[in-house]
Amino acid sequence: GEDAPELWKKFLNYYSSVMNEGELSTREKALIAFGVAHAEGCPYCIEAYTTKLLEEGCDQDQLAEAIHVASAMKAGMTIAMGLQSKELSDKLTN
């Protein structure tokens, strides 16, 4: 925020609005963020959302399950994207 304080302020307003209780609870939103943080590999987010989820009452088994959900999604997306190379390979070799 140091170099663009107004944009940083707008981002923080947006971020806090999104993460507030809504159709999803703050715990549900934190679990989503936790999974995304692991799938994308953000150590800062992993630390922040591990802390948040422990404060929300999650236990280690729930955190581990969320990590496995994120891992399964990432693996599935990788396999699905592999269809692109198969389709290209089929075009180029037929």
PDB file of N, CA and C in Angstrom:
ATOM      1  N   GLY A   1       0.784  -1.198   0.000  1.00  0.00           N
ATOM      2  CA  GLY A   1       0.000   0.000   0.000  1.00  0.00           C
ATOM      3  C   GLY A   1       0.834   1.274   0.000  1.00  0.00           C
ATOM      4  N   GLU A   2       2.116   1.129   0.280  1.00  0.00           N
ATOM      5  CA  GLU A   2       2.978   2.301   0.385  1.00  0.00           C
ATOM      6  C   GLU A   2       3.049   3.089  -0.921  1.00  0.00           C
ATOM      7  N   ASP A   3       3.133   2.401  -2.047  1.00  0.00           N
ATOM      8  CA  ASP A   3       3.303   3.080  -3.332  1.00  0.00           C
ATOM      9  C   ASP A   3       1.982   3.474  -3.993  1.00  0.00           C
ATOM     10  N   ALA A   4       0.901   2.858  -3.564  1.00  0.00           N
ATOM     11  CA  ALA A   4      -0.414   3.179  -4.142  1.00  0.00           C
ATOM     12  C   ALA A   4      -1.468   3.108  -3.035  1.00  0.00           C
ATOM     13  N   PRO A   5      -1.433   4.046  -2.103  1.00  0.00           N
ATOM     14  CA  PRO A   5      -2.295   3.964  -0.922  1.00  0.00           C
ATOM     15  C   PRO A   5      -3.790   3.944  -1.222  1.00  0.00           C
ATOM     16  N   GLU A   6      -4.224   4.696  -2.200  1.00  0.00           N
ATOM     17  CA  GLU A   6      -5.660   4.720  -2.520  1.00  0.00           C
ATOM     18  C   GLU A   6      -6.121   3.374  -3.082  1.00  0.00           C
ATOM     19  N   LEU A   7      -5.312   2.799  -3.961  1.00  0.00           N
ATOM     20  CA  LEU A   7      -5.664   1.482  -4.507  1.00  0.00           C
ATOM     21  C   LEU A   7      -5.624   0.417  -3.420  1.00  0.00           C
ATOM     22  N   TRP A   8      -4.639   0.503  -2.545  1.00  0.00           N
ATOM     23  CA  TRP A   8      -4.536  -0.452  -1.433  1.00  0.00           C
ATOM     24  C   TRP A   8      -5.778  -0.362  -0.542  1.00  0.00           C
ATOM     25  N   LYS A   9      -6.202   0.857  -0.253  1.00  0.00           N
ATOM     26  CA  LYS A   9      -7.399   1.056   0.565  1.00  0.00           C
ATOM     27  C   LYS A   9      -8.625   0.447  -0.109  1.00  0.00           C
ATOM     28  N   LYS A  10      -8.746   0.652  -1.408  1.00  0.00           N
ATOM     29  CA  LYS A  10      -9.882   0.075  -2.149  1.00  0.00           C
ATOM     30  C   LYS A  10      -9.825  -1.445  -2.132  1.00  0.00           C
ATOM     31  N   PHE A  11      -8.632  -1.998  -2.297  1.00  0.00           N
ATOM     32  CA  PHE A  11      -8.493  -3.448  -2.237  1.00  0.00           C
ATOM     33  C   PHE A  11      -8.912  -3.972  -0.868  1.00  0.00           C
ATOM     34  N   LEU A  12      -8.427  -3.335   0.206  1.00  0.00           N
ATOM     35  CA  LEU A  12      -8.775  -3.787   1.554  1.00  0.00           C
ATOM     36  C   LEU A  12     -10.273  -3.691   1.817  1.00  0.00           C
ATOM     37  N   ASN A  13     -10.914  -2.651   1.308  1.00  0.00           N
ATOM     38  CA  ASN A  13     -12.368  -2.525   1.446  1.00  0.00           C
ATOM     39  C   ASN A  13     -13.074  -3.665   0.719  1.00  0.00           C
ATOM     40  N   TYR A  14     -12.647  -3.935  -0.501  1.00  0.00           N
ATOM     41  CA  TYR A  14     -13.222  -5.036  -1.275  1.00  0.00           C
ATOM     42  C   TYR A  14     -12.998  -6.373  -0.568  1.00  0.00           C
ATOM     43  N   TYR A  15     -11.756  -6.619  -0.176  1.00  0.00           N
ATOM     44  CA  TYR A  15     -11.387  -7.874   0.470  1.00  0.00           C
ATOM     45  C   TYR A  15     -12.201  -8.109   1.733  1.00  0.00           C
ATOM     46  N   SER A  16     -12.296  -7.094   2.581  1.00  0.00           N
ATOM     47  CA  SER A  16     -13.044  -7.275   3.828  1.00  0.00           C
ATOM     48  C   SER A  16     -14.528  -7.458   3.557  1.00  0.00           C
ATOM     49  N   SER A  17     -15.058  -6.791   2.548  1.00  0.00           N
ATOM     50  CA  SER A  17     -16.465  -6.986   2.190  1.00  0.00           C
ATOM     51  C   SER A  17     -16.729  -8.410   1.732  1.00  0.00           C
ATOM     52  N   VAL A  18     -15.838  -8.930   0.914  1.00  0.00           N
ATOM     53  CA  VAL A  18     -15.986 -10.302   0.414  1.00  0.00           C
ATOM     54  C   VAL A  18     -15.899 -11.308   1.554  1.00  0.00           C
ATOM     55  N   MET A  19     -14.986 -11.095   2.489  1.00  0.00           N
ATOM     56  CA  MET A  19     -14.735 -12.080   3.545  1.00  0.00           C
ATOM     57  C   MET A  19     -15.700 -11.963   4.729  1.00  0.00           C
ATOM     58  N   ASN A  20     -16.539 -10.919   4.752  1.00  0.00           N
ATOM     59  CA  ASN A  20     -17.543 -10.792   5.806  1.00  0.00           C
ATOM     60  C   ASN A  20     -18.609 -11.873   5.667  1.00  0.00           C
ATOM     61  N   GLU A  21     -19.285 -12.130   6.756  1.00  0.00           N
ATOM     62  CA  GLU A  21     -20.413 -13.072   6.770  1.00  0.00           C
ATOM     63  C   GLU A  21     -21.408 -12.675   5.679  1.00  0.00           C
ATOM     64  N   GLY A  22     -21.875 -13.635   4.953  1.00  0.00           N
ATOM     65  CA  GLY A  22     -22.867 -13.402   3.903  1.00  0.00           C
ATOM     66  C   GLY A  22     -23.646 -14.685   3.698  1.00  0.00           C
ATOM     67  N   GLU A  23     -23.837 -15.074   2.457  1.00  0.00           N
ATOM     68  CA  GLU A  23     -24.481 -16.358   2.173  1.00  0.00           C
ATOM     69  C   GLU A  23     -23.627 -17.511   2.702  1.00  0.00           C
ATOM     70  N   LEU A  24     -22.313 -17.279   2.745  1.00  0.00           N
ATOM     71  CA  LEU A  24     -21.384 -18.230   3.358  1.00  0.00           C
ATOM     72  C   LEU A  24     -20.912 -17.658   4.681  1.00  0.00           C
ATOM     73  N   SER A  25     -20.666 -18.529   5.638  1.00  0.00           N
ATOM     74  CA  SER A  25     -20.135 -18.082   6.926  1.00  0.00           C
ATOM     75  C   SER A  25     -18.672 -17.668   6.763  1.00  0.00           C
ATOM     76  N   THR A  26     -18.158 -16.926   7.743  1.00  0.00           N
ATOM     77  CA  THR A  26     -16.746 -16.558   7.692  1.00  0.00           C
ATOM     78  C   THR A  26     -15.871 -17.805   7.756  1.00  0.00           C
ATOM     79  N   ARG A  27     -16.305 -18.822   8.450  1.00  0.00           N
ATOM     80  CA  ARG A  27     -15.552 -20.086   8.520  1.00  0.00           C
ATOM     81  C   ARG A  27     -15.509 -20.766   7.149  1.00  0.00           C
ATOM     82  N   GLU A  28     -16.652 -20.809   6.465  1.00  0.00           N
ATOM     83  CA  GLU A  28     -16.690 -21.411   5.121  1.00  0.00           C
ATOM     84  C   GLU A  28     -15.791 -20.642   4.160  1.00  0.00           C
ATOM     85  N   LYS A  29     -15.837 -19.329   4.231  1.00  0.00           N
ATOM     86  CA  LYS A  29     -14.993 -18.508   3.363  1.00  0.00           C
ATOM     87  C   LYS A  29     -13.522 -18.721   3.679  1.00  0.00           C
ATOM     88  N   ALA A  30     -13.199 -18.848   4.965  1.00  0.00           N
ATOM     89  CA  ALA A  30     -11.809 -19.086   5.357  1.00  0.00           C
ATOM     90  C   ALA A  30     -11.332 -20.454   4.875  1.00  0.00           C
ATOM     91  N   LEU A  31     -12.200 -21.458   4.896  1.00  0.00           N
ATOM     92  CA  LEU A  31     -11.823 -22.782   4.375  1.00  0.00           C
ATOM     93  C   LEU A  31     -11.543 -22.719   2.875  1.00  0.00           C
ATOM     94  N   ILE A  32     -12.352 -21.968   2.148  1.00  0.00           N
ATOM     95  CA  ILE A  32     -12.110 -21.792   0.714  1.00  0.00           C
ATOM     96  C   ILE A  32     -10.763 -21.097   0.506  1.00  0.00           C
ATOM     97  N   ALA A  33     -10.544 -20.011   1.224  1.00  0.00           N
ATOM     98  CA  ALA A  33      -9.291 -19.266   1.093  1.00  0.00           C
ATOM     99  C   ALA A  33      -8.095 -20.137   1.469  1.00  0.00           C
ATOM    100  N   PHE A  34      -8.239 -20.951   2.493  1.00  0.00           N
ATOM    101  CA  PHE A  34      -7.184 -21.863   2.941  1.00  0.00           C
ATOM    102  C   PHE A  34      -6.830 -22.858   1.833  1.00  0.00           C
ATOM    103  N   GLY A  35      -7.848 -23.433   1.206  1.00  0.00           N
ATOM    104  CA  GLY A  35      -7.615 -24.371   0.105  1.00  0.00           C
ATOM    105  C   GLY A  35      -6.942 -23.706  -1.077  1.00  0.00           C
ATOM    106  N   VAL A  36      -7.412 -22.527  -1.446  1.00  0.00           N
ATOM    107  CA  VAL A  36      -6.807 -21.784  -2.553  1.00  0.00           C
ATOM    108  C   VAL A  36      -5.357 -21.431  -2.222  1.00  0.00           C
ATOM    109  N   ALA A  37      -5.109 -21.016  -0.990  1.00  0.00           N
ATOM    110  CA  ALA A  37      -3.747 -20.663  -0.574  1.00  0.00           C
ATOM    111  C   ALA A  37      -2.800 -21.843  -0.747  1.00  0.00           C
ATOM    112  N   HIS A  38      -3.266 -23.036  -0.417  1.00  0.00           N
ATOM    113  CA  HIS A  38      -2.422 -24.222  -0.591  1.00  0.00           C
ATOM    114  C   HIS A  38      -2.253 -24.568  -2.068  1.00  0.00           C
ATOM    115  N   ALA A  39      -3.327 -24.496  -2.832  1.00  0.00           N
ATOM    116  CA  ALA A  39      -3.244 -24.825  -4.260  1.00  0.00           C
ATOM    117  C   ALA A  39      -2.321 -23.857  -4.997  1.00  0.00           C
ATOM    118  N   GLU A  40      -2.346 -22.596  -4.597  1.00  0.00           N
ATOM    119  CA  GLU A  40      -1.529 -21.581  -5.258  1.00  0.00           C
ATOM    120  C   GLU A  40      -0.159 -21.410  -4.611  1.00  0.00           C
ATOM    121  N   GLY A  41       0.007 -21.956  -3.419  1.00  0.00           N
ATOM    122  CA  GLY A  41       1.311 -21.922  -2.756  1.00  0.00           C
ATOM    123  C   GLY A  41       1.700 -20.582  -2.163  1.00  0.00           C
ATOM    124  N   CYS A  42       0.765 -19.921  -1.490  1.00  0.00           N
ATOM    125  CA  CYS A  42       1.072 -18.632  -0.855  1.00  0.00           C
ATOM    126  C   CYS A  42       1.330 -18.843   0.634  1.00  0.00           C
ATOM    127  N   PRO A  43       2.591 -18.775   1.052  1.00  0.00           N
ATOM    128  CA  PRO A  43       2.899 -19.025   2.465  1.00  0.00           C
ATOM    129  C   PRO A  43       2.256 -18.022   3.418  1.00  0.00           C
ATOM    130  N   TYR A  44       2.111 -16.779   2.986  1.00  0.00           N
ATOM    131  CA  TYR A  44       1.500 -15.763   3.839  1.00  0.00           C
ATOM    132  C   TYR A  44       0.021 -16.071   4.067  1.00  0.00           C
ATOM    133  N   CYS A  45      -0.656 -16.462   3.006  1.00  0.00           N
ATOM    134  CA  CYS A  45      -2.078 -16.795   3.103  1.00  0.00           C
ATOM    135  C   CYS A  45      -2.277 -18.085   3.901  1.00  0.00           C
ATOM    136  N   ILE A  46      -1.397 -19.048   3.701  1.00  0.00           N
ATOM    137  CA  ILE A  46      -1.490 -20.296   4.461  1.00  0.00           C
ATOM    138  C   ILE A  46      -1.394 -19.988   5.952  1.00  0.00           C
ATOM    139  N   GLU A  47      -0.434 -19.162   6.326  1.00  0.00           N
ATOM    140  CA  GLU A  47      -0.282 -18.803   7.740  1.00  0.00           C
ATOM    141  C   GLU A  47      -1.508 -18.055   8.257  1.00  0.00           C
ATOM    142  N   ALA A  48      -1.967 -17.078   7.491  1.00  0.00           N
ATOM    143  CA  ALA A  48      -3.102 -16.268   7.926  1.00  0.00           C
ATOM    144  C   ALA A  48      -4.364 -17.116   8.081  1.00  0.00           C
ATOM    145  N   TYR A  49      -4.630 -17.992   7.100  1.00  0.00           N
ATOM    146  CA  TYR A  49      -5.870 -18.761   7.154  1.00  0.00           C
ATOM    147  C   TYR A  49      -5.780 -19.971   8.069  1.00  0.00           C
ATOM    148  N   THR A  50      -4.593 -20.484   8.322  1.00  0.00           N
ATOM    149  CA  THR A  50      -4.447 -21.510   9.359  1.00  0.00           C
ATOM    150  C   THR A  50      -4.825 -20.897  10.701  1.00  0.00           C
ATOM    151  N   THR A  51      -4.287 -19.723  10.969  1.00  0.00           N
ATOM    152  CA  THR A  51      -4.602 -19.019  12.212  1.00  0.00           C
ATOM    153  C   THR A  51      -6.092 -18.730  12.316  1.00  0.00           C
ATOM    154  N   LYS A  52      -6.667 -18.193  11.243  1.00  0.00           N
ATOM    155  CA  LYS A  52      -8.096 -17.848  11.229  1.00  0.00           C
ATOM    156  C   LYS A  52      -8.954 -19.078  11.486  1.00  0.00           C
ATOM    157  N   LEU A  53      -8.635 -20.195  10.823  1.00  0.00           N
ATOM    158  CA  LEU A  53      -9.451 -21.393  10.982  1.00  0.00           C
ATOM    159  C   LEU A  53      -9.322 -21.994  12.378  1.00  0.00           C
ATOM    160  N   LEU A  54      -8.151 -21.929  12.960  1.00  0.00           N
ATOM    161  CA  LEU A  54      -8.006 -22.397  14.339  1.00  0.00           C
ATOM    162  C   LEU A  54      -8.837 -21.520  15.274  1.00  0.00           C
ATOM    163  N   GLU A  55      -8.848 -20.217  15.018  1.00  0.00           N
ATOM    164  CA  GLU A  55      -9.685 -19.300  15.806  1.00  0.00           C
ATOM    165  C   GLU A  55     -11.172 -19.591  15.596  1.00  0.00           C
ATOM    166  N   GLU A  56     -11.541 -20.058  14.401  1.00  0.00           N
ATOM    167  CA  GLU A  56     -12.932 -20.381  14.075  1.00  0.00           C
ATOM    168  C   GLU A  56     -13.344 -21.755  14.614  1.00  0.00           C
ATOM    169  N   GLY A  57     -12.401 -22.468  15.237  1.00  0.00           N
ATOM    170  CA  GLY A  57     -12.736 -23.748  15.851  1.00  0.00           C
ATOM    171  C   GLY A  57     -12.426 -24.979  15.022  1.00  0.00           C
ATOM    172  N   CYS A  58     -11.755 -24.812  13.884  1.00  0.00           N
ATOM    173  CA  CYS A  58     -11.379 -25.980  13.085  1.00  0.00           C
ATOM    174  C   CYS A  58     -10.262 -26.744  13.791  1.00  0.00           C
ATOM    175  N   ASP A  59     -10.217 -28.048  13.538  1.00  0.00           N
ATOM    176  CA  ASP A  59      -9.127 -28.850  14.085  1.00  0.00           C
ATOM    177  C   ASP A  59      -8.224 -29.313  12.941  1.00  0.00           C
ATOM    178  N   GLN A  60      -7.142 -29.993  13.291  1.00  0.00           N
ATOM    179  CA  GLN A  60      -6.152 -30.410  12.294  1.00  0.00           C
ATOM    180  C   GLN A  60      -6.754 -31.340  11.251  1.00  0.00           C
ATOM    181  N   ASP A  61      -7.690 -32.193  11.642  1.00  0.00           N
ATOM    182  CA  ASP A  61      -8.317 -33.092  10.673  1.00  0.00           C
ATOM    183  C   ASP A  61      -9.094 -32.316   9.615  1.00  0.00           C
ATOM    184  N   GLN A  62      -9.765 -31.247  10.020  1.00  0.00           N
ATOM    185  CA  GLN A  62     -10.501 -30.425   9.060  1.00  0.00           C
ATOM    186  C   GLN A  62      -9.548 -29.673   8.139  1.00  0.00           C
ATOM    187  N   LEU A  63      -8.449 -29.173   8.698  1.00  0.00           N
ATOM    188  CA  LEU A  63      -7.456 -28.488   7.864  1.00  0.00           C
ATOM    189  C   LEU A  63      -6.865 -29.458   6.848  1.00  0.00           C
ATOM    190  N   ALA A  64      -6.538 -30.655   7.287  1.00  0.00           N
ATOM    191  CA  ALA A  64      -5.966 -31.651   6.373  1.00  0.00           C
ATOM    192  C   ALA A  64      -6.951 -32.008   5.271  1.00  0.00           C
ATOM    193  N   GLU A  65      -8.216 -32.145   5.620  1.00  0.00           N
ATOM    194  CA  GLU A  65      -9.216 -32.474   4.602  1.00  0.00           C
ATOM    195  C   GLU A  65      -9.351 -31.350   3.578  1.00  0.00           C
ATOM    196  N   ALA A  66      -9.311 -30.110   4.043  1.00  0.00           N
ATOM    197  CA  ALA A  66      -9.376 -28.971   3.118  1.00  0.00           C
ATOM    198  C   ALA A  66      -8.185 -28.976   2.171  1.00  0.00           C
ATOM    199  N   ILE A  67      -7.008 -29.319   2.685  1.00  0.00           N
ATOM    200  CA  ILE A  67      -5.817 -29.405   1.835  1.00  0.00           C
ATOM    201  C   ILE A  67      -5.989 -30.505   0.796  1.00  0.00           C
ATOM    202  N   HIS A  68      -6.565 -31.625   1.197  1.00  0.00           N
ATOM    203  CA  HIS A  68      -6.785 -32.711   0.238  1.00  0.00           C
ATOM    204  C   HIS A  68      -7.813 -32.325  -0.834  1.00  0.00           C
ATOM    205  N   VAL A  69      -8.830 -31.589  -0.448  1.00  0.00           N
ATOM    206  CA  VAL A  69      -9.804 -31.108  -1.442  1.00  0.00           C
ATOM    207  C   VAL A  69      -9.092 -30.216  -2.457  1.00  0.00           C
ATOM    208  N   ALA A  70      -8.279 -29.284  -1.972  1.00  0.00           N
ATOM    209  CA  ALA A  70      -7.531 -28.396  -2.875  1.00  0.00           C
ATOM    210  C   ALA A  70      -6.591 -29.196  -3.766  1.00  0.00           C
ATOM    211  N   SER A  71      -5.936 -30.203  -3.199  1.00  0.00           N
ATOM    212  CA  SER A  71      -5.013 -31.036  -3.975  1.00  0.00           C
ATOM    213  C   SER A  71      -5.751 -31.812  -5.060  1.00  0.00           C
ATOM    214  N   ALA A  72      -6.898 -32.366  -4.714  1.00  0.00           N
ATOM    215  CA  ALA A  72      -7.689 -33.117  -5.700  1.00  0.00           C
ATOM    216  C   ALA A  72      -8.164 -32.210  -6.826  1.00  0.00           C
ATOM    217  N   MET A  73      -8.580 -30.993  -6.478  1.00  0.00           N
ATOM    218  CA  MET A  73      -9.020 -30.047  -7.504  1.00  0.00           C
ATOM    219  C   MET A  73      -7.862 -29.689  -8.426  1.00  0.00           C
ATOM    220  N   LYS A  74      -6.701 -29.409  -7.852  1.00  0.00           N
ATOM    221  CA  LYS A  74      -5.528 -29.038  -8.646  1.00  0.00           C
ATOM    222  C   LYS A  74      -5.129 -30.191  -9.570  1.00  0.00           C
ATOM    223  N   ALA A  75      -5.150 -31.414  -9.034  1.00  0.00           N
ATOM    224  CA  ALA A  75      -4.807 -32.580  -9.851  1.00  0.00           C
ATOM    225  C   ALA A  75      -5.820 -32.770 -10.970  1.00  0.00           C
ATOM    226  N   GLY A  76      -7.091 -32.623 -10.660  1.00  0.00           N
ATOM    227  CA  GLY A  76      -8.131 -32.767 -11.680  1.00  0.00           C
ATOM    228  C   GLY A  76      -8.005 -31.734 -12.779  1.00  0.00           C
ATOM    229  N   MET A  77      -7.689 -30.509 -12.400  1.00  0.00           N
ATOM    230  CA  MET A  77      -7.512 -29.451 -13.402  1.00  0.00           C
ATOM    231  C   MET A  77      -6.303 -29.736 -14.290  1.00  0.00           C
ATOM    232  N   THR A  78      -5.247 -30.257 -13.693  1.00  0.00           N
ATOM    233  CA  THR A  78      -4.046 -30.588 -14.466  1.00  0.00           C
ATOM    234  C   THR A  78      -4.364 -31.672 -15.487  1.00  0.00           C
ATOM    235  N   ILE A  79      -5.086 -32.686 -15.058  1.00  0.00           N
ATOM    236  CA  ILE A  79      -5.475 -33.758 -15.978  1.00  0.00           C
ATOM    237  C   ILE A  79      -6.393 -33.220 -17.066  1.00  0.00           C
ATOM    238  N   ALA A  80      -7.369 -32.397 -16.682  1.00  0.00           N
ATOM    239  CA  ALA A  80      -8.302 -31.836 -17.669  1.00  0.00           C
ATOM    240  C   ALA A  80      -7.568 -30.974 -18.690  1.00  0.00           C
ATOM    241  N   MET A  81      -6.584 -30.201 -18.240  1.00  0.00           N
ATOM    242  CA  MET A  81      -5.826 -29.368 -19.178  1.00  0.00           C
ATOM    243  C   MET A  81      -4.985 -30.226 -20.110  1.00  0.00           C
ATOM    244  N   GLY A  82      -4.672 -31.432 -19.682  1.00  0.00           N
ATOM    245  CA  GLY A  82      -3.941 -32.356 -20.540  1.00  0.00           C
ATOM    246  C   GLY A  82      -4.708 -32.694 -21.809  1.00  0.00           C
ATOM    247  N   LEU A  83      -6.015 -32.524 -21.781  1.00  0.00           N
ATOM    248  CA  LEU A  83      -6.812 -32.756 -22.987  1.00  0.00           C
ATOM    249  C   LEU A  83      -6.411 -31.811 -24.109  1.00  0.00           C
ATOM    250  N   GLN A  84      -5.966 -30.622 -23.755  1.00  0.00           N
ATOM    251  CA  GLN A  84      -5.529 -29.667 -24.773  1.00  0.00           C
ATOM    252  C   GLN A  84      -4.342 -30.218 -25.553  1.00  0.00           C
ATOM    253  N   SER A  85      -3.374 -30.775 -24.841  1.00  0.00           N
ATOM    254  CA  SER A  85      -2.208 -31.311 -25.552  1.00  0.00           C
ATOM    255  C   SER A  85      -2.579 -32.571 -26.333  1.00  0.00           C
ATOM    256  N   LYS A  86      -3.517 -33.357 -25.815  1.00  0.00           N
ATOM    257  CA  LYS A  86      -3.957 -34.540 -26.569  1.00  0.00           C
ATOM    258  C   LYS A  86      -4.656 -34.131 -27.865  1.00  0.00           C
ATOM    259  N   GLU A  87      -5.539 -33.139 -27.762  1.00  0.00           N
ATOM    260  CA  GLU A  87      -6.234 -32.669 -28.951  1.00  0.00           C
ATOM    261  C   GLU A  87      -5.258 -32.104 -29.984  1.00  0.00           C
ATOM    262  N   LEU A  88      -4.267 -31.339 -29.531  1.00  0.00           N
ATOM    263  CA  LEU A  88      -3.270 -30.791 -30.434  1.00  0.00           C
ATOM    264  C   LEU A  88      -2.429 -31.922 -31.041  1.00  0.00           C
ATOM    265  N   SER A  89      -2.047 -32.868 -30.215  1.00  0.00           N
ATOM    266  CA  SER A  89      -1.267 -34.019 -30.701  1.00  0.00           C
ATOM    267  C   SER A  89      -2.053 -34.791 -31.760  1.00  0.00           C
ATOM    268  N   ASP A  90      -3.348 -34.999 -31.499  1.00  0.00           N
ATOM    269  CA  ASP A  90      -4.188 -35.695 -32.463  1.00  0.00           C
ATOM    270  C   ASP A  90      -4.262 -34.934 -33.782  1.00  0.00           C
ATOM    271  N   LYS A  91      -4.375 -33.615 -33.732  1.00  0.00           N
ATOM    272  CA  LYS A  91      -4.436 -32.799 -34.944  1.00  0.00           C
ATOM    273  C   LYS A  91      -3.137 -32.872 -35.730  1.00  0.00           C
ATOM    274  N   LEU A  92      -2.020 -32.820 -35.011  1.00  0.00           N
ATOM    275  CA  LEU A  92      -0.726 -32.753 -35.664  1.00  0.00           C
ATOM    276  C   LEU A  92      -0.237 -34.108 -36.185  1.00  0.00           C
ATOM    277  N   THR A  93      -0.748 -35.189 -35.618  1.00  0.00           N
ATOM    278  CA  THR A  93      -0.273 -36.510 -36.033  1.00  0.00           C
ATOM    279  C   THR A  93      -1.273 -37.237 -36.921  1.00  0.00           C
ATOM    280  N   ASN A  94      -2.426 -36.656 -37.137  1.00  0.00           N
ATOM    281  CA  ASN A  94      -3.423 -37.317 -38.027  1.00  0.00           C
ATOM    282  C   ASN A  94      -3.633 -36.553 -39.300  1.00  0.00           C
TER     283      ASN A  94
END
